Amino acid sequence: GTGSNILSALQDLFWLSKSKVEKQLQIISVLQWVLTFLVMGIACTLILMYILCTDCWAIAALYLAWLVFDWNTPKKGGRRSQWVRNWAIWRYFRDYFPIRLVKTHNLLTTRNYIFGYHPHGIMGLGAFCNFSTEATGVSQKFPGIRPYLATLAGNFRMPILRDYLMSGGICPVNRDSIDYILSKNGSGNAIVIVVGGAAESLNCTPGKNSVTLRNRKGFVRLALRHGADLVPVYSFGENEVYKQVIFEEGSWGRWVQKKFQKHIGFAPCIFHGRGLFSSNTWGLLPYSKPITTVVGEPITIPKIDNPSQKEVDFYHSIYVDSLIKLFDKYKSKFGLPETEVLEVN
């Protein structure tokens, strides 16, 4: 009677509290990553400069000496940490959206791979969660495959941030780094390249499925030079988590963005998500929309030391067709209408 009712009410209160705690942990986990993405590099640089001007200058000097000694490590596969990749915080990060990784085909450990990740979105949240952490079980889904998420080389010039990124298996997206991983690091490596890059991020907006790919062929040339198989990857929902102000071609805003992209390597976007305490206010937190990353079928690529433009164009066209087929096959399963078409720019 009354006793059982009280017990039931207490149990409901307990589970409600647990649910709220988990939700707050999810928000904290995502917030720390957003702040890492936006300000960690600059903040750590300023802190290091400040310490050099204090009585603790020796600590900063020792780190700078280590930085000089360790400068080329990011170009040689980095220094990944399974401990960091398995932090519990990444599971809360995953559950906030939630983020899922879908495997469609097995990958041979005797081959190397270049994953083309699409679309970029504002921050590439799906790419980070799936390939730089173990939150979605990438090592279990693809046993024997070591993923390396490639990002701007400038991030690895930032103190502390560079070490944090390397611990997750993130590497610079430059030729030296990719050449090393695909030629001097054995087999079973998978370089994840967000092919559209900064240019693609300028056009990402909820409800739009478009990729910047038509003239992006450098990753195909790299695959041919190393005989690394190409794997199309599409993240449904990546464009849904932030809202962005889109500047039209020819406008002053787009001119500024392109200048930044050309000279610095990234394009500043004017975007917003939800607030920290309410989903009805604006803020830096992404909206909790599902992101589902589908890893497609590998395309076997021959090893050609000096591929011709014709050969690059041929395999690039195969890749584009494979990406479109992947999108068409899974779009209805993840909330898109059958009439939705992937726009390839």
Coordinates of C-alpha atoms in Angstrom, one line a residue:
G1 CA 0.0 0.0 0.0
T2 CA 1.4 3.3 1.2
G3 CA 4.9 1.9 1.8
S4 CA 5.2 0.6 -1.8
N5 CA 3.9 3.9 -3.2
I6 CA 6.6 5.8 -1.2
L7 CA 9.3 3.4 -2.4
S8 CA 8.1 3.8 -6.0
A9 CA 8.2 7.6 -5.7
L10 CA 11.7 7.5 -4.2
Q11 CA 12.9 5.2 -7.1
D12 CA 11.4 7.6 -9.6
L13 CA 13.2 10.5 -7.9
F14 CA 16.5 8.6 -7.9
W15 CA 16.3 7.8 -11.6
L16 CA 15.3 11.3 -12.5
S17 CA 18.3 12.7 -10.6
K18 CA 20.6 10.2 -12.3
S19 CA 19.2 11.2 -15.7
K20 CA 19.8 14.9 -15.0
V21 CA 23.3 14.2 -13.8
E22 CA 24.1 12.3 -17.0
K23 CA 22.7 15.1 -19.1
Q24 CA 24.9 17.7 -17.3
L25 CA 27.9 15.5 -17.8
Q26 CA 27.1 15.2 -21.5
I27 CA 26.8 19.0 -21.7
I28 CA 30.2 19.5 -19.9
S29 CA 31.9 16.9 -22.2
V30 CA 30.7 18.7 -25.3
L31 CA 31.5 22.2 -23.9
Q32 CA 35.1 21.3 -23.1
W33 CA 35.6 20.1 -26.7
V34 CA 34.0 23.2 -28.2
L35 CA 36.3 25.4 -26.1
T36 CA 39.3 23.2 -27.1
F37 CA 38.4 23.7 -30.7
L38 CA 37.9 27.4 -30.5
V39 CA 40.4 28.8 -27.8
M40 CA 42.7 26.1 -26.3
G41 CA 45.6 26.8 -28.7
I42 CA 45.6 30.6 -28.2
A43 CA 44.9 30.3 -24.4
C44 CA 47.8 27.9 -23.9
T45 CA 50.2 30.1 -25.9
L46 CA 49.3 33.1 -23.8
I47 CA 49.6 31.2 -20.5
L48 CA 53.0 29.9 -21.6
M49 CA 54.2 33.5 -22.4
Y50 CA 52.9 34.7 -19.1
I51 CA 54.7 32.0 -17.1
L52 CA 57.9 32.9 -18.9
C53 CA 57.5 36.4 -17.2
T54 CA 57.1 34.9 -13.7
D55 CA 59.2 33.2 -11.1
C56 CA 58.1 29.9 -12.6
W57 CA 59.8 30.7 -15.9
A58 CA 61.9 27.6 -15.7
I59 CA 58.8 25.4 -16.2
A60 CA 57.9 27.2 -19.4
A61 CA 61.5 27.1 -20.6
L62 CA 61.7 23.3 -20.1
Y63 CA 58.5 22.8 -22.0
L64 CA 59.7 25.0 -24.9
A65 CA 63.0 23.0 -25.0
W66 CA 60.9 19.8 -25.2
L67 CA 58.7 21.4 -27.9
V68 CA 61.8 22.1 -30.1
F69 CA 63.0 18.5 -29.5
D70 CA 59.6 17.0 -30.2
W71 CA 58.7 19.4 -33.1
N72 CA 58.6 16.7 -35.9
T73 CA 56.6 14.1 -33.9
P74 CA 53.2 15.1 -35.4
K75 CA 54.7 14.4 -38.9
K76 CA 55.7 10.9 -37.9
G77 CA 52.4 9.5 -36.8
G78 CA 52.1 11.4 -33.6
R79 CA 51.9 9.9 -30.1
R80 CA 48.4 8.4 -29.6
S81 CA 47.2 7.3 -26.2
Q82 CA 44.7 4.5 -25.8
W83 CA 44.0 5.8 -22.3
V84 CA 43.0 9.2 -23.6
R85 CA 41.0 7.7 -26.5
N86 CA 39.0 5.6 -23.9
W87 CA 38.2 8.4 -21.5
A88 CA 34.7 8.2 -20.1
I89 CA 34.1 11.8 -21.1
W90 CA 34.0 10.8 -24.8
R91 CA 31.1 8.4 -24.1
Y92 CA 29.1 11.3 -22.6
F93 CA 30.2 13.4 -25.7
R94 CA 28.8 10.6 -27.9
D95 CA 25.5 10.3 -26.0
Y96 CA 24.8 14.1 -26.1
F97 CA 23.8 14.0 -29.8
P98 CA 24.0 10.9 -30.0
I99 CA 26.7 9.9 -32.5
R100 CA 26.8 6.5 -34.2
L101 CA 29.4 4.7 -36.4
V102 CA 28.0 2.3 -39.0
K103 CA 30.2 -0.2 -40.7
T104 CA 29.2 -1.5 -44.1
H105 CA 32.3 -3.6 -45.2
N106 CA 35.3 -5.2 -43.6
L107 CA 38.7 -3.6 -44.0
L108 CA 41.8 -5.7 -44.6
T109 CA 44.7 -5.1 -42.1
T110 CA 47.1 -5.8 -45.0
R111 CA 46.1 -2.6 -46.7
N112 CA 46.3 1.1 -46.0
Y113 CA 43.3 3.5 -46.5
I114 CA 42.4 7.1 -47.0
F115 CA 38.9 7.8 -45.7
G116 CA 37.2 10.8 -47.3
Y117 CA 34.9 12.3 -44.6
H118 CA 31.9 14.3 -45.7
P119 CA 30.5 16.9 -44.9
H120 CA 32.8 19.1 -42.8
G121 CA 30.1 20.8 -40.8
I122 CA 31.2 23.6 -38.5
M123 CA 33.5 21.5 -36.3
G124 CA 33.6 18.0 -37.7
L125 CA 32.1 16.6 -34.5
G126 CA 31.3 13.2 -36.0
A127 CA 34.8 12.8 -37.4
F128 CA 36.4 13.6 -34.1
C129 CA 34.1 11.4 -32.0
N130 CA 34.3 8.4 -34.3
F131 CA 37.9 8.4 -35.3
S132 CA 39.8 10.2 -32.5
T133 CA 38.1 8.4 -29.6
E134 CA 36.9 4.9 -28.9
A135 CA 33.4 6.2 -27.9
T136 CA 31.7 4.5 -30.9
G137 CA 33.9 1.5 -30.9
V138 CA 36.0 2.1 -34.1
S139 CA 38.7 -0.4 -33.0
Q140 CA 36.1 -3.1 -32.4
K141 CA 34.2 -2.4 -35.6
F142 CA 37.5 -2.3 -37.6
P143 CA 40.0 -4.5 -35.7
G144 CA 43.6 -4.0 -36.7
I145 CA 42.9 -0.6 -38.3
R146 CA 44.5 2.5 -36.8
P147 CA 42.6 5.7 -37.7
Y148 CA 44.4 9.0 -38.0
L149 CA 42.2 12.1 -38.2
A150 CA 44.0 14.7 -40.3
T151 CA 43.5 18.4 -39.3
L152 CA 45.1 21.8 -39.9
A153 CA 48.9 21.7 -39.5
G154 CA 48.8 25.0 -37.7
N155 CA 47.2 23.4 -34.7
F156 CA 50.4 21.5 -34.1
R157 CA 52.3 24.7 -33.6
M158 CA 50.3 25.5 -30.5
P159 CA 51.8 24.4 -27.2
I160 CA 49.8 21.8 -25.2
L161 CA 47.1 21.7 -27.8
R162 CA 49.4 19.7 -30.1
D163 CA 50.0 17.1 -27.4
Y164 CA 46.3 16.9 -26.6
L165 CA 45.5 16.3 -30.3
M166 CA 48.2 13.8 -30.9
S167 CA 47.0 11.7 -27.9
G168 CA 43.7 11.1 -29.8
G169 CA 45.5 10.0 -33.0
I170 CA 45.1 13.3 -34.8
C171 CA 47.8 14.3 -37.3
P172 CA 48.6 17.3 -39.6
V173 CA 46.8 17.2 -43.0
N174 CA 50.0 17.8 -45.0
R175 CA 52.0 15.7 -47.4
D176 CA 54.9 14.9 -45.0
S177 CA 52.6 13.5 -42.4
I178 CA 50.4 11.4 -44.7
D179 CA 53.4 10.1 -46.7
Y180 CA 55.0 8.9 -43.4
I181 CA 51.9 7.1 -42.1
L182 CA 51.2 5.4 -45.5
S183 CA 54.7 4.4 -46.3
K184 CA 56.7 4.0 -43.1
N185 CA 54.2 2.9 -40.5
G186 CA 53.3 -0.6 -41.8
S187 CA 49.8 -1.5 -42.9
G188 CA 46.4 -1.2 -41.3
N189 CA 46.5 2.6 -41.3
A190 CA 43.5 4.8 -42.2
I191 CA 44.0 8.5 -42.8
V192 CA 40.7 10.3 -42.3
I193 CA 40.6 13.5 -44.4
V194 CA 37.7 15.9 -44.3
V195 CA 38.0 16.6 -48.0
G196 CA 35.8 19.7 -48.3
G197 CA 37.8 21.5 -45.6
A198 CA 37.2 25.2 -44.8
A199 CA 35.5 25.9 -48.1
E200 CA 32.8 23.3 -47.4
S201 CA 32.3 24.7 -43.8
L202 CA 31.2 28.0 -45.3
N203 CA 28.1 26.4 -46.9
C204 CA 27.0 24.0 -44.2
T205 CA 23.5 24.7 -42.8
P206 CA 20.7 22.5 -41.4
G207 CA 18.7 20.8 -44.1
K208 CA 21.4 21.0 -46.7
N209 CA 23.4 18.0 -48.0
S210 CA 26.2 19.3 -50.2
V211 CA 29.9 18.5 -50.4
T212 CA 32.9 20.4 -51.9
L213 CA 34.5 17.6 -53.9
R214 CA 34.4 18.2 -57.7
N215 CA 37.9 19.8 -57.8
R216 CA 39.3 18.2 -54.7
K217 CA 41.7 15.6 -56.2
G218 CA 44.8 15.8 -54.1
F219 CA 43.7 13.0 -51.8
V220 CA 43.2 10.7 -54.8
R221 CA 46.7 11.5 -56.0
L222 CA 48.1 10.6 -52.6
A223 CA 46.1 7.3 -52.6
L224 CA 47.6 6.4 -56.0
R225 CA 51.1 7.2 -55.0
H226 CA 50.9 4.9 -51.9
G227 CA 48.4 2.3 -53.2
A228 CA 46.0 3.2 -50.4
D229 CA 42.4 2.2 -50.9
L230 CA 39.9 5.0 -50.9
V231 CA 36.9 4.8 -48.5
P232 CA 33.9 7.2 -48.8
V233 CA 32.4 8.2 -45.5
Y234 CA 29.2 10.3 -45.0
S235 CA 27.9 11.7 -41.8
F236 CA 24.2 12.2 -41.8
G237 CA 23.3 15.0 -39.4
E238 CA 26.7 16.7 -39.3
N239 CA 25.2 19.9 -40.8
E240 CA 22.2 19.9 -38.4
V241 CA 24.0 20.7 -35.1
Y242 CA 24.8 24.4 -35.7
K243 CA 23.0 27.2 -37.5
Q244 CA 25.2 29.5 -39.6
V245 CA 24.9 32.9 -41.4
I246 CA 25.6 32.1 -45.0
F247 CA 27.2 35.0 -47.0
E248 CA 26.4 35.0 -50.7
E249 CA 29.2 34.8 -53.3
G250 CA 30.4 38.3 -54.0
S251 CA 29.4 39.8 -50.6
W252 CA 31.9 41.4 -48.3
G253 CA 31.4 38.7 -45.7
R254 CA 32.3 35.9 -48.2
W255 CA 35.3 38.0 -49.3
V256 CA 36.6 38.2 -45.8
Q257 CA 36.1 34.4 -45.2
K258 CA 37.9 33.5 -48.4
K259 CA 40.9 35.8 -47.5
F260 CA 41.2 34.0 -44.1
Q261 CA 40.9 30.7 -45.8
K262 CA 43.6 31.5 -48.3
H263 CA 46.2 33.0 -45.9
I264 CA 45.5 31.3 -42.6
G265 CA 44.0 28.0 -43.6
F266 CA 40.6 28.2 -42.0
A267 CA 37.5 30.3 -42.7
P268 CA 35.7 32.2 -39.8
C269 CA 32.1 31.2 -39.7
I270 CA 29.3 33.2 -37.9
F271 CA 27.3 30.4 -36.3
H272 CA 25.4 29.6 -33.2
G273 CA 24.0 26.6 -31.3
R274 CA 22.1 26.4 -28.1
G275 CA 22.8 28.0 -24.7
L276 CA 24.4 26.3 -21.8
F277 CA 21.3 26.3 -19.6
S278 CA 18.5 26.2 -22.1
S279 CA 18.0 24.9 -25.6
N280 CA 15.8 27.9 -26.4
T281 CA 18.7 30.4 -26.1
W282 CA 21.7 31.0 -28.4
G283 CA 25.1 29.8 -27.4
L284 CA 28.2 27.8 -28.4
L285 CA 26.8 24.3 -27.6
P286 CA 25.7 22.4 -30.6
Y287 CA 22.1 21.3 -30.8
S288 CA 21.6 17.7 -29.7
K289 CA 20.8 16.2 -33.1
P290 CA 21.8 12.7 -34.1
I291 CA 24.9 12.2 -36.2
T292 CA 25.3 8.9 -38.0
T293 CA 28.6 8.2 -39.7
V294 CA 28.5 5.6 -42.4
V295 CA 31.8 4.1 -43.6
G296 CA 31.3 2.9 -47.2
E297 CA 32.9 0.2 -49.3
P298 CA 36.7 0.5 -50.0
I299 CA 37.7 1.3 -53.6
T300 CA 40.8 -0.7 -54.5
I301 CA 43.6 1.7 -55.7
P302 CA 46.7 0.6 -57.6
K303 CA 50.2 1.9 -56.6
I304 CA 51.4 4.4 -59.2
D305 CA 54.5 6.4 -58.2
N306 CA 53.7 9.3 -60.6
P307 CA 50.0 9.1 -61.6
S308 CA 48.9 11.1 -64.6
Q309 CA 46.1 13.6 -64.4
K310 CA 44.0 11.1 -66.5
E311 CA 44.5 8.4 -63.9
V312 CA 43.7 10.8 -61.0
D313 CA 40.5 11.9 -62.8
F314 CA 39.5 8.3 -63.4
Y315 CA 39.7 7.2 -59.8
H316 CA 38.3 10.5 -58.6
S317 CA 35.1 9.9 -60.7
I318 CA 34.8 6.4 -59.2
Y319 CA 35.1 7.9 -55.7
V320 CA 32.4 10.6 -56.4
D321 CA 30.0 7.9 -57.8
S322 CA 30.7 5.7 -54.7
L323 CA 29.9 8.5 -52.3
I324 CA 26.7 9.4 -54.1
K325 CA 25.6 5.7 -54.0
L326 CA 26.5 5.5 -50.3
F327 CA 24.3 8.6 -49.6
D328 CA 21.4 7.3 -51.7
K329 CA 21.5 3.9 -50.1
Y330 CA 21.3 5.2 -46.5
K331 CA 19.5 8.5 -46.7
S332 CA 16.0 7.2 -46.0
K333 CA 17.3 5.2 -43.0
F334 CA 18.5 8.3 -41.3
G335 CA 15.6 10.6 -41.7
L336 CA 16.0 12.0 -45.2
P337 CA 13.3 11.7 -47.9
E338 CA 13.9 9.4 -50.9
T339 CA 13.9 12.5 -53.1
E340 CA 16.9 14.1 -51.3
V341 CA 19.9 14.5 -53.7
L342 CA 23.5 14.9 -52.6
E343 CA 24.9 18.1 -54.1
V344 CA 28.5 17.8 -55.3
N345 CA 30.2 21.1 -55.9

